[in-house]
Every structure is written in structure tokens, then in C-alpha cells.
PDB file of C-alpha atoms and ligand atoms in Angstrom:
ATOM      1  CA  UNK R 132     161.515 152.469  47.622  1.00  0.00           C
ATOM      2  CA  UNK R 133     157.920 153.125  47.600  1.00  0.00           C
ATOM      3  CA  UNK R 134     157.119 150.197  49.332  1.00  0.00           C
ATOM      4  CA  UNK R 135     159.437 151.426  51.850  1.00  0.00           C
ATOM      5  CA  UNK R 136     157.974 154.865  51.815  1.00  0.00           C
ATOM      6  CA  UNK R 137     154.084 153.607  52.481  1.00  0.00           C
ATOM      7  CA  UNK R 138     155.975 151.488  55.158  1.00  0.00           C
ATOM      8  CA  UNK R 139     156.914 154.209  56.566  1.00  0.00           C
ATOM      9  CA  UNK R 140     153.599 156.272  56.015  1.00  0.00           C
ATOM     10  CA  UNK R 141     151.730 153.415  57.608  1.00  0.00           C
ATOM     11  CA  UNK R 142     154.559 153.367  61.172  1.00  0.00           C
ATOM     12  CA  UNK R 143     153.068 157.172  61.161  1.00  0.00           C
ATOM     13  CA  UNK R 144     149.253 156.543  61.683  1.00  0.00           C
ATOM     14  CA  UNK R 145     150.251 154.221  63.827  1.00  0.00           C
ATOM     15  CA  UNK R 146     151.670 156.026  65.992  1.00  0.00           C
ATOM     16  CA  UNK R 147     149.768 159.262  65.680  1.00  0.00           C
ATOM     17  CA  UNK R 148     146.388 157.200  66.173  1.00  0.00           C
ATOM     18  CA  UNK R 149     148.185 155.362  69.605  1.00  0.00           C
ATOM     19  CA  UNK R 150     148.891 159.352  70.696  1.00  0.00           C
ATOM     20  CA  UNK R 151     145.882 160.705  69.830  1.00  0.00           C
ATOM     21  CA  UNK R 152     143.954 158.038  72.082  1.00  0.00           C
ATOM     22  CA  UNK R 153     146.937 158.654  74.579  1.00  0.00           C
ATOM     23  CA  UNK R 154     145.780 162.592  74.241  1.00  0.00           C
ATOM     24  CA  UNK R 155     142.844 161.785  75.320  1.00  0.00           C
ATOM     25  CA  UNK R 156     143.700 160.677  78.787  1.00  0.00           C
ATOM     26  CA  UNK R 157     144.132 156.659  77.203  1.00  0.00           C
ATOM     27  CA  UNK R 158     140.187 156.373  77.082  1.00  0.00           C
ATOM     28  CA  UNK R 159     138.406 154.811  74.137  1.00  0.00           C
ATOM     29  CA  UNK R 160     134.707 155.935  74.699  1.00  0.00           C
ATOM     30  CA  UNK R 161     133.434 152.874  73.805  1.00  0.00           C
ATOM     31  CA  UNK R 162     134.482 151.982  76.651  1.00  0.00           C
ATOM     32  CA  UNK R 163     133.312 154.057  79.354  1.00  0.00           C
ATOM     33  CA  UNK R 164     129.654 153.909  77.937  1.00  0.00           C
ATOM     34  CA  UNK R 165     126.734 151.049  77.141  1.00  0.00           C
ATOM     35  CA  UNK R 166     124.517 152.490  74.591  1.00  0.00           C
ATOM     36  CA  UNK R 167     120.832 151.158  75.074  1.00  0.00           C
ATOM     37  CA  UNK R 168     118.973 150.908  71.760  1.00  0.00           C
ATOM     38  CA  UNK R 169     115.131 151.836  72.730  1.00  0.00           C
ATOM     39  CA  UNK R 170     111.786 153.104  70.972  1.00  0.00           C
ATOM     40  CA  UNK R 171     110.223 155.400  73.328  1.00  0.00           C
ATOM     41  CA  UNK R 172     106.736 155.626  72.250  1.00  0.00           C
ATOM     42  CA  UNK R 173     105.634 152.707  75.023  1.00  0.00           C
ATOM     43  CA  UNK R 174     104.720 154.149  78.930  1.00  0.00           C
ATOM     44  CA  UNK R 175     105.670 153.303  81.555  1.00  0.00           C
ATOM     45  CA  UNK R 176     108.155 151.080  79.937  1.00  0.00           C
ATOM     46  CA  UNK R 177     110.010 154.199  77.952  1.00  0.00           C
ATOM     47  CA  UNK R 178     108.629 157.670  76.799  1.00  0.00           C
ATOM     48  CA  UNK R 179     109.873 161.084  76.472  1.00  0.00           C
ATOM     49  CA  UNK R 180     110.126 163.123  79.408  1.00  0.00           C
ATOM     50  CA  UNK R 181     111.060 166.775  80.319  1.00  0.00           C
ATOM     51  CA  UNK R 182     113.294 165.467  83.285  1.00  0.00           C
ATOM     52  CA  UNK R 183     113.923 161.578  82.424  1.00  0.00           C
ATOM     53  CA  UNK R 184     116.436 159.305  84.236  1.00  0.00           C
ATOM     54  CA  UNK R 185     118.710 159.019  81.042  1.00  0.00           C
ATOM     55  CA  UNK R 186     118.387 162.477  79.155  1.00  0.00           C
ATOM     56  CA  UNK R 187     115.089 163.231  78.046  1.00  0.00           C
ATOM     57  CA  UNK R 188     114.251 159.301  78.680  1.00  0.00           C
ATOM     58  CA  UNK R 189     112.203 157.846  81.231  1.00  0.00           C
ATOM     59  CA  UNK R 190     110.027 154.632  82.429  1.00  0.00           C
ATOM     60  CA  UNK R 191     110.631 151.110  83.917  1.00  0.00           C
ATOM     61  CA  UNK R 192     113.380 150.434  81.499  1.00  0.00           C
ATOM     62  CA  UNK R 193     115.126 153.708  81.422  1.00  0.00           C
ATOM     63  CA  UNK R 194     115.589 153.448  85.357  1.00  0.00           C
ATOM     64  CA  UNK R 195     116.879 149.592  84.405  1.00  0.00           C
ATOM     65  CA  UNK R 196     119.119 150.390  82.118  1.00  0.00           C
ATOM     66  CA  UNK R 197     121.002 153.422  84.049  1.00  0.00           C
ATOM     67  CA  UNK R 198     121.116 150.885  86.730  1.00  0.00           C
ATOM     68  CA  UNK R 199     122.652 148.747  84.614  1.00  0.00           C
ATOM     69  CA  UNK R 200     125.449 150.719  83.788  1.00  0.00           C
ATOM     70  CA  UNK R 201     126.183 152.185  87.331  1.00  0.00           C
ATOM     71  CA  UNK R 202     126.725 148.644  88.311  1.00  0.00           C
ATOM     72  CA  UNK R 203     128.839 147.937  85.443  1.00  0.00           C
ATOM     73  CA  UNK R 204     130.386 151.146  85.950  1.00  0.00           C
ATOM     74  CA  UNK R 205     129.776 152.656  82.627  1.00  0.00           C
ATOM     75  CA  UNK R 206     127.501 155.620  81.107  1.00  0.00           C
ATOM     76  CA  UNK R 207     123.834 154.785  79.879  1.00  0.00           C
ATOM     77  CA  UNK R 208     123.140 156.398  76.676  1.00  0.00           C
ATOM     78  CA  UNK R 209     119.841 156.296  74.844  1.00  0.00           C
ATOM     79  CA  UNK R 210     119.776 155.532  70.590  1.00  0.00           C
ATOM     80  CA  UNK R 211     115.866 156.143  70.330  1.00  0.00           C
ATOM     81  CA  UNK R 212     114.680 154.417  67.181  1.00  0.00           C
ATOM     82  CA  UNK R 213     111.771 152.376  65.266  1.00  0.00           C
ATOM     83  CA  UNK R 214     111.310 149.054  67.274  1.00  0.00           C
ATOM     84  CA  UNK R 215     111.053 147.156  64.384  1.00  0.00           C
ATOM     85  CA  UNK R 216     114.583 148.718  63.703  1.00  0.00           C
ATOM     86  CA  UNK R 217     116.204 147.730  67.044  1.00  0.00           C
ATOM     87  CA  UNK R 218     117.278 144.111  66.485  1.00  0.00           C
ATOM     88  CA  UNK R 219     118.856 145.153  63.354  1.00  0.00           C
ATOM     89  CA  UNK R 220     120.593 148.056  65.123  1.00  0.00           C
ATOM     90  CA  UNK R 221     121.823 145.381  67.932  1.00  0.00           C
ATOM     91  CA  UNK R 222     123.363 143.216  64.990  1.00  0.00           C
ATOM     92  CA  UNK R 223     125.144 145.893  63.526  1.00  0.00           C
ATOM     93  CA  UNK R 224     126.583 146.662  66.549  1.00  0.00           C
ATOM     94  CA  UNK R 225     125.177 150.263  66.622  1.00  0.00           C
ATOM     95  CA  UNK R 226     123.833 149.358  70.022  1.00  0.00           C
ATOM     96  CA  UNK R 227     124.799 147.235  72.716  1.00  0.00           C
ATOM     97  CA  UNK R 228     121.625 146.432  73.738  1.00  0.00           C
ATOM     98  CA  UNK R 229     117.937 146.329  73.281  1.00  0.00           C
ATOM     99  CA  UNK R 230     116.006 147.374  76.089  1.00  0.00           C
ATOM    100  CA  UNK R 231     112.634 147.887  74.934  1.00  0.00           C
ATOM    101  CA  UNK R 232     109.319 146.164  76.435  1.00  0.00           C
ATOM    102  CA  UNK R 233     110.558 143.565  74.319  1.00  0.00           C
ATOM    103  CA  UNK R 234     108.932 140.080  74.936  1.00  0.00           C
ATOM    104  CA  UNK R 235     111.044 136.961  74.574  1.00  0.00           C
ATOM    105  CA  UNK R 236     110.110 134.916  71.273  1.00  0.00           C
ATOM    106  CA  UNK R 237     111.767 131.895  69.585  1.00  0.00           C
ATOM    107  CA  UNK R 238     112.140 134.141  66.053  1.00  0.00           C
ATOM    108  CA  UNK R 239     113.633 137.094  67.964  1.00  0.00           C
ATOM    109  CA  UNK R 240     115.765 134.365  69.737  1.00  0.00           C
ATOM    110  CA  UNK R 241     117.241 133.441  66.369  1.00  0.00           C
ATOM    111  CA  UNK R 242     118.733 136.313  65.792  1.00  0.00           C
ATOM    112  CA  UNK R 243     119.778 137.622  69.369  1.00  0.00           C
ATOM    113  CA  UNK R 244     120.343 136.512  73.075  1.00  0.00           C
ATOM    114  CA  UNK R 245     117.883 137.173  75.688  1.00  0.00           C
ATOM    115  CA  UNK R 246     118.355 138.374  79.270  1.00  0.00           C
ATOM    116  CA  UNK R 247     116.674 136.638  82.227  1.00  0.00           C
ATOM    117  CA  UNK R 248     112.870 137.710  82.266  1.00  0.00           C
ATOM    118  CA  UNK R 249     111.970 141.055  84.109  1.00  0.00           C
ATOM    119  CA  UNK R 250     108.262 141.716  83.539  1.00  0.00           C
ATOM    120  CA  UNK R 251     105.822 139.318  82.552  1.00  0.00           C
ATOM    121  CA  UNK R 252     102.983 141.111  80.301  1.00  0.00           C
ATOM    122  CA  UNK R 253      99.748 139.681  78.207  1.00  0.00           C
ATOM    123  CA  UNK R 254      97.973 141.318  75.388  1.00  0.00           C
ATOM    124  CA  UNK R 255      94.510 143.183  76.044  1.00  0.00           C
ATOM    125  CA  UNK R 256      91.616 144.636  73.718  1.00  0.00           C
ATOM    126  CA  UNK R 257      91.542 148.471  74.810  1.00  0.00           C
ATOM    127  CA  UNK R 258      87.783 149.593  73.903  1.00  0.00           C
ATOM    128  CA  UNK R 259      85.473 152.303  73.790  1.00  0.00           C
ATOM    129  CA  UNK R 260      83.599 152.145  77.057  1.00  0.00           C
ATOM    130  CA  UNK R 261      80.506 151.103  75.391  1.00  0.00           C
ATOM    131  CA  UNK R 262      81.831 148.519  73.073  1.00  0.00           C
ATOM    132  CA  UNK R 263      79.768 145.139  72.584  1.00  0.00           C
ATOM    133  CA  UNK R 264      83.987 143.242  72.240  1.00  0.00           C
ATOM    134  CA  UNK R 265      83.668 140.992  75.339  1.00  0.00           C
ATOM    135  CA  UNK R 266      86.738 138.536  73.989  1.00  0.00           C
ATOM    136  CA  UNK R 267      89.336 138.322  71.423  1.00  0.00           C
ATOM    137  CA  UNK R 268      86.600 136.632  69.106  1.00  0.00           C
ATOM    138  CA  UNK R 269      84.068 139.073  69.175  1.00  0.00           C
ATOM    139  CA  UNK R 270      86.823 141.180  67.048  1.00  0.00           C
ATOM    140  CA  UNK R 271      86.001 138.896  64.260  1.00  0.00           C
ATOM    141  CA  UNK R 272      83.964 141.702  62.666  1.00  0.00           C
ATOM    142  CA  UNK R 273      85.784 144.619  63.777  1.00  0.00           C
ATOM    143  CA  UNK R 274      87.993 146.938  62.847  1.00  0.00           C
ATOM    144  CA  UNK R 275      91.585 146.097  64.573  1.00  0.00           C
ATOM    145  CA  UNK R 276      94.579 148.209  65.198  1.00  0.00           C
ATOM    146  CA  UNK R 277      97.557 146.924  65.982  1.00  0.00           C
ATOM    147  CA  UNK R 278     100.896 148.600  66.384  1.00  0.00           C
ATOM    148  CA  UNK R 279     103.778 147.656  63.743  1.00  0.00           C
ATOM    149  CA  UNK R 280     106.306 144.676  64.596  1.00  0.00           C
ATOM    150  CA  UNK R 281     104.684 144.320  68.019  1.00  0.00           C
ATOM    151  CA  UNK R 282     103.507 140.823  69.402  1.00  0.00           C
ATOM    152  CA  UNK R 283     100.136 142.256  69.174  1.00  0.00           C
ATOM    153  CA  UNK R 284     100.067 142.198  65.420  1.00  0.00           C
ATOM    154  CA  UNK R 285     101.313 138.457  65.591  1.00  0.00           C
ATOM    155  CA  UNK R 286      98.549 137.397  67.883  1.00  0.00           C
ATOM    156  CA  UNK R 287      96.044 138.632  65.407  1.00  0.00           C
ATOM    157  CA  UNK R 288      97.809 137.819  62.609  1.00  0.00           C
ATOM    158  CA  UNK R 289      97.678 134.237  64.217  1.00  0.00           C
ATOM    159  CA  UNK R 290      94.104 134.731  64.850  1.00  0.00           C
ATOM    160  CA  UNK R 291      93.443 135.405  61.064  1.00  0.00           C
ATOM    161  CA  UNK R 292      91.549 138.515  61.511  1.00  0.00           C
ATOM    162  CA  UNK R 293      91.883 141.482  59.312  1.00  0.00           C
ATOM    163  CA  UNK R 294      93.534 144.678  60.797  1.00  0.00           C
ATOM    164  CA  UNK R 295      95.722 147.833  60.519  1.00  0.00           C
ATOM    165  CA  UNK R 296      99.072 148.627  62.057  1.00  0.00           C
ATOM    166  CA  UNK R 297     100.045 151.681  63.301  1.00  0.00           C
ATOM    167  CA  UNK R 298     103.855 152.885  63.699  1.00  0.00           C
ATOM    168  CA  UNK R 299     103.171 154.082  67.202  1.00  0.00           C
ATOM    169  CA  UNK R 300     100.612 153.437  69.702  1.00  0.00           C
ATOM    170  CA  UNK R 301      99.644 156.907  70.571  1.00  0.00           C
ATOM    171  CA  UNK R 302      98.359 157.117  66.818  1.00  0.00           C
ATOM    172  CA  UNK R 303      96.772 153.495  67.362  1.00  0.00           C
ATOM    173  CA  UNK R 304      94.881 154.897  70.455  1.00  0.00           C
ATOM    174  CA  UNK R 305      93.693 158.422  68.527  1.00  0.00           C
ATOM    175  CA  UNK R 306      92.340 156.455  65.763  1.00  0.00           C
ATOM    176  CA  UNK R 307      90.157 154.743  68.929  1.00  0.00           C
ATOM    177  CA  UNK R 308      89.430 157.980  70.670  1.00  0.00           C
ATOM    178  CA  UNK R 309      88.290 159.442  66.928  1.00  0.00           C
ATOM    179  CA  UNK R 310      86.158 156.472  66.235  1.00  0.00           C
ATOM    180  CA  UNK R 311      87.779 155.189  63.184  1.00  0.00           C
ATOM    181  CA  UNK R 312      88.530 151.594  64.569  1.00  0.00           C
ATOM    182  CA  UNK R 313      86.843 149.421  67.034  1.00  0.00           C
ATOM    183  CA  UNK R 314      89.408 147.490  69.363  1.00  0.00           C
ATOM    184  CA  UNK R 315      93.653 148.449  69.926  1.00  0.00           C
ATOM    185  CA  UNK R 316      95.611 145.224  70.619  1.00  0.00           C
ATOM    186  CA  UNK R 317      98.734 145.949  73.024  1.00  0.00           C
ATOM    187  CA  UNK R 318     100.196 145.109  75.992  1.00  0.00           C
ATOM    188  CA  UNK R 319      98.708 145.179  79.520  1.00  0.00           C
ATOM    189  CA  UNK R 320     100.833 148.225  81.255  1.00  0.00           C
ATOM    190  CA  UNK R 321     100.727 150.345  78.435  1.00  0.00           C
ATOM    191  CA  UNK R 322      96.843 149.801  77.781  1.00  0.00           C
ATOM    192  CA  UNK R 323      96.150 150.884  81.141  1.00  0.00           C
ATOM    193  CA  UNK R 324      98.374 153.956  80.660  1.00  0.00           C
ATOM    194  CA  UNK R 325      96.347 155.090  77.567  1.00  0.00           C
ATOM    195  CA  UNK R 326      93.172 154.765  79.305  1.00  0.00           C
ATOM    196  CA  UNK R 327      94.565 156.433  82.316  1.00  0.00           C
ATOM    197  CA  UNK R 328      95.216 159.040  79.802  1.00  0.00           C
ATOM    198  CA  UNK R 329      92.170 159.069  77.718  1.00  0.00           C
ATOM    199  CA  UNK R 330      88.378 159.509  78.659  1.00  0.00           C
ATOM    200  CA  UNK R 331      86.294 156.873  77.576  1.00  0.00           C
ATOM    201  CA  UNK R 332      88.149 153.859  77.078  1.00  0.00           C
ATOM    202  CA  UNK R 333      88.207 150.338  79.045  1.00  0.00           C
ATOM    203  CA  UNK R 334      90.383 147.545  78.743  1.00  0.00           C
ATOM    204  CA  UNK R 335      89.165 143.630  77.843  1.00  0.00           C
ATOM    205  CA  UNK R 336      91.129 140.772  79.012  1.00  0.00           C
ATOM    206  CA  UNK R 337      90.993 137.465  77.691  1.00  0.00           C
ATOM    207  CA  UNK R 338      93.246 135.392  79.334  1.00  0.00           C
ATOM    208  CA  UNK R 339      91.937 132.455  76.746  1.00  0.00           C
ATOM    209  CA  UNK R 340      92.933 133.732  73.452  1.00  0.00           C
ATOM    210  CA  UNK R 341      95.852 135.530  74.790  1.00  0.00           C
ATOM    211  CA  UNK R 342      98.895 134.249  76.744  1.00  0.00           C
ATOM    212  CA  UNK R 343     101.637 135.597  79.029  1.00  0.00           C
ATOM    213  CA  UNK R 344     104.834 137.294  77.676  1.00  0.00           C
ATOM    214  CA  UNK R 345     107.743 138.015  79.629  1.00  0.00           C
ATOM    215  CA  UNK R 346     109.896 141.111  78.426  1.00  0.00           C
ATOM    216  CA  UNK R 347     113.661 141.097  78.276  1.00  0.00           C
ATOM    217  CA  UNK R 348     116.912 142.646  77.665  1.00  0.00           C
ATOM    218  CA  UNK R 349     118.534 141.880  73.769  1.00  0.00           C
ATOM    219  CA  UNK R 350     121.880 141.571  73.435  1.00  0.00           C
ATOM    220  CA  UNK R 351     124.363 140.596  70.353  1.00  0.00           C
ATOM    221  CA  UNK R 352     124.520 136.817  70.153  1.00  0.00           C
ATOM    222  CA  UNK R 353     128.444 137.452  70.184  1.00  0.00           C
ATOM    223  CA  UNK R 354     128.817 139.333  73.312  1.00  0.00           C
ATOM    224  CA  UNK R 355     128.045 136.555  75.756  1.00  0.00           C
ATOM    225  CA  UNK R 356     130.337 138.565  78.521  1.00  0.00           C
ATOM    226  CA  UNK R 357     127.713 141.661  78.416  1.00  0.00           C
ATOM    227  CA  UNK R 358     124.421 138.657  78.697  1.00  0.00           C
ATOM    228  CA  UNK R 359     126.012 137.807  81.736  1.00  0.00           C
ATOM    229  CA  UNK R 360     126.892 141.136  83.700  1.00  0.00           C
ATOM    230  CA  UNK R 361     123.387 142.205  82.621  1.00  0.00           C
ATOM    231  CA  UNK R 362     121.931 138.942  84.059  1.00  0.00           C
ATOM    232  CA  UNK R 363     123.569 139.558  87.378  1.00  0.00           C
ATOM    233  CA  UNK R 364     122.287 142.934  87.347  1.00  0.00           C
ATOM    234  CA  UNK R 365     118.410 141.980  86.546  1.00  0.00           C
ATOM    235  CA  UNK R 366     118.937 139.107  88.961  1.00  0.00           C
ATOM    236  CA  UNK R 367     119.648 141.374  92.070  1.00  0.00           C
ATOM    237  CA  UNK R 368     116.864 143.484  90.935  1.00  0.00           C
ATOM    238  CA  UNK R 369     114.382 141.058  90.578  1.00  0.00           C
ATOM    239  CA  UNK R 370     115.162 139.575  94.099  1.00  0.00           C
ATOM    240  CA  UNK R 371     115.829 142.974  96.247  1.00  0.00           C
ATOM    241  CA  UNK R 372     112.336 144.072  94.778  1.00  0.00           C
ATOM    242  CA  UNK R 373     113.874 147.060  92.575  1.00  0.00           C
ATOM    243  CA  UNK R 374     111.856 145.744  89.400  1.00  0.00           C
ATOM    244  CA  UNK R 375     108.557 145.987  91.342  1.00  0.00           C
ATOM    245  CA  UNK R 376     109.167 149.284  92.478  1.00  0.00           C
ATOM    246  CA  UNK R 377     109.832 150.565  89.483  1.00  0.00           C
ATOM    247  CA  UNK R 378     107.290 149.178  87.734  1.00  0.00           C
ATOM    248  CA  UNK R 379     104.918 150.295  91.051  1.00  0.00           C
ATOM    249  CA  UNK R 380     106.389 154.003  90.199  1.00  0.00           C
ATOM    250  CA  UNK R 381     105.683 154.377  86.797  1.00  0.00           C
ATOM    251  CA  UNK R 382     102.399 152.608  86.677  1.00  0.00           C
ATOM    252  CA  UNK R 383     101.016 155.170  89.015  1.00  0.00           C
ATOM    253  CA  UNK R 384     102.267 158.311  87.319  1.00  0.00           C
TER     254      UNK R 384
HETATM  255  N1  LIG P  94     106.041 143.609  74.019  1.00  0.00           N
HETATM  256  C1  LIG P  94     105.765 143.947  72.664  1.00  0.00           C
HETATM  257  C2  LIG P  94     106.750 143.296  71.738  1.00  0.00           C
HETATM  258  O1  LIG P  94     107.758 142.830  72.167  1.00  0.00           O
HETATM  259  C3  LIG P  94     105.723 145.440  72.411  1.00  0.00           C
HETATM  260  C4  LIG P  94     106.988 146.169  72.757  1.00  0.00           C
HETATM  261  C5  LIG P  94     106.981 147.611  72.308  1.00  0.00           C
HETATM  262  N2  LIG P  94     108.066 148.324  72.863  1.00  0.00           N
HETATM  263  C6  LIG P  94     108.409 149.598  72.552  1.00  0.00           C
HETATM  264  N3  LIG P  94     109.397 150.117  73.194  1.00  0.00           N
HETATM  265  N4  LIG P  94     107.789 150.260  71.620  1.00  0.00           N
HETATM  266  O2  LIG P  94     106.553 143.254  70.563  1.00  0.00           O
END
């Protein structure tokens, strides 16, 4: 009898849960929408903005992303986190994908798929204008920042000099600006953004010590099906010169 009863119980939710969803015109909003995770703390790529293409998000990868899902005819939505939090977030399935300024690397590879390329990047020394650092080894007996989880810190981990990371690079480049460090390791676009945006500061390239990245989209390893519509997506991009307009746009703001 009580078997029969949670039977019966069970038949119930079913079918309430079925109507609910049926209540709500049939639509699961899962489905309708591709949720991008994202840290925006890294111009032009993705920062906060007043009027952004996605909410309060703009940049090179916000545009990328809505067009992403107008082609796949679902809603872009933003979850704005910690990067070093995003590949976890893309595992647990609390995002669908990273898109992020994130540069392709065997270890991140391990753990999720990577779109085609988009942007290909390199790390640069950002300085104060007078600074005697003329390449990556005349850090040796500096004081470094780097910013937390980013392939910056790896390079000069790799390099074996000593240094501090910073959570987010707008604190990296104030600790600069304030004189408390000598030399800011980061990434090309958003090095010339800060010292677009800051008086005082020049950018070093060594081209030697530090190699090309190329930036990508993340997605679950499981959902191969999502890869490949965002592949076709990047691909048209790429070749109808979207990618370089966008990145043209947001590099001169
Ligand atoms: N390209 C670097 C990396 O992959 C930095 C990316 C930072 N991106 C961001 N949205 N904060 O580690």
C-alpha cells in the first residue's frame, strides 16, 4: 500500500513538473540562452561598461560572444567571475563557455576543449617611462608584478624570478603608477590600454624571452556539439574580417 501510495505521489510530480514547463509556453531556459563565463577586469578584451554589448559588458569578446549566440539563435548572458575560477565554473557546468582573453595552453587543454584561435597576443614589460628594463632579463633585480593565474605569472615563474601577483590588473598597474614595483607582466592589448590610460608609462617588448599566444574560446570537454557551432561562428568571423574590426574598435577607444 505505501509503495503504491509513493507510486502514486511520484506519477504526480511528474506530471505537475511536465505542466509547469508546459505553463511556461514548453520552454526550458536553458535552452534559449548560452551563458558566457568571463572576468571583466581585462580591456579591450572585457570590462565594465555603462552601455556594454551584453548588459553592463563590453570589449572584443563581449561583441564575440553576443555574436555567437545570435548565430546560434540563443541569448548571451554574462557570469562575471575570478579567471582563475572560470575553468572550474566551465566543468561544473555553471557556464557554457569561457570566453575570456584566454590563451590556448597544453595544461588548460587537459581539462577543457579549445575553440579555433581568434587573437594572437605576446607578453610585454609595461614600465615607468624612465625605467633602465630594456628586456625580460634586466627584471632579474626588480620588483615584478604579475596578475594571478595569468600566463604572465607562468612566464616568470618559468624565468625563475621573484615576483608578486595581483588579483586584477588595474591594482597591478596602481602599484606601478605609485612606485611600489618596477615592471607589470601582461598581455600586449591590454598593456597598451593601461598606458593609454595612465601618464607615464611605456611598454617593453621582447620578442626573445617571450613568445606568441593565441586566445580562445573554452568549452566543456563533453559538449563537442557547442565546440563546433562556436568554431563555425569564429571561422566566419575570422575570414569576413569581423575579429579585426572589433579588435580595431576597442583598441582605439
Ligand atoms: N591571456 C592571459 C591568460 O590566458 C590573460 C587572460 C586574462 N583574461 C581576463 N579576462 N582577465 O592567462
Amino acid at each position: 500500500m505505501k509503495k503504491m501510495m509513493k507510486k502514486f505521489a511520484l506519477t504526480v510530480a511528474c506530471v505537475m513538473t511536465v505542466a509547469m514547463f508546459a505553463a511556461c509556453g514548453g520552454k526550458d531556459e536553458k535552452a534559449d540562452t548560452i551563458t558566457f563565463g568571463t572576468n571583466a577586469e581585462f580591456p579591450p578584451f572585457e570590462f565594465v561598461a555603462a552601455n556594454g554589448v551584453i548588459g553592463e559588458y563590453d570589449g572584443i569578446d563581449m561583441a564575440i560572444a553576443k555574436q555567437i549566440g545570435d548565430e546560434i539563435g540563443k541569448t548571451a548572458q554574462i557570469e562575471n567571475m575570478e579567471f582563475d575560477s572560470l575553468l572550474l565554473a566551465l566543468q561544473n557546468g555553471q557556464v557554457d563557455a569561457v570566453i575570456a582573453g584566454m590563451t590556448i595552453d597544453p595544461e588548460r587543454a587537459e581539462e577543457v576543449n579549445f575553440s579555433v584561435p581568434y587573437y594572437t597576443a605576446k607578453q610585454v614589460m609595461i614600465v615607468k617611462e624612465d625605467s633602465s628594463i630594456a628586456k625580460a632579463t634586466d627584471m632579474a633585480d626588480k620588483k615584478i608584478v604579475v596578475i594571478q593565474g595569468y600566463t604572465g605569472e607562468s612566464c616568470v615563474k618559468e624565468m625563475g624570478y621573484p615576483y608578486e601577483a595581483f588579483k586584477k590588473g588595474s591594482e597591478a598597474i596602481m602599484e606601478l603608477v605609485n612606485g611600489k614595483c618596477d615592471v607589470v607582466v601582461i598581455d600586449s592589448a591590454t598593456a597598451q590600454k593601461y598606458v593609454g590610460d595612465n601618464e607615464g608609462l611605456k611598454i617593453v617588448e621582447d620578442a626573445e624571452a617571450f613568445s606568441s599566444e593565441e586566445y580562445g574560446i573554452a568549452v566543456n570537454k563533453k559538449n563537442t556539439e557547442l565546440l563546433e557551432q562556436i568554431n563555425e561562428v569564429l571561422n566566419k568571423m575570422i575570414a569576413d574580417g569581423t575579429i579585426n574590426e572589433l579588435s580595431a574598435k576597442y583598441s582605439e577607444q
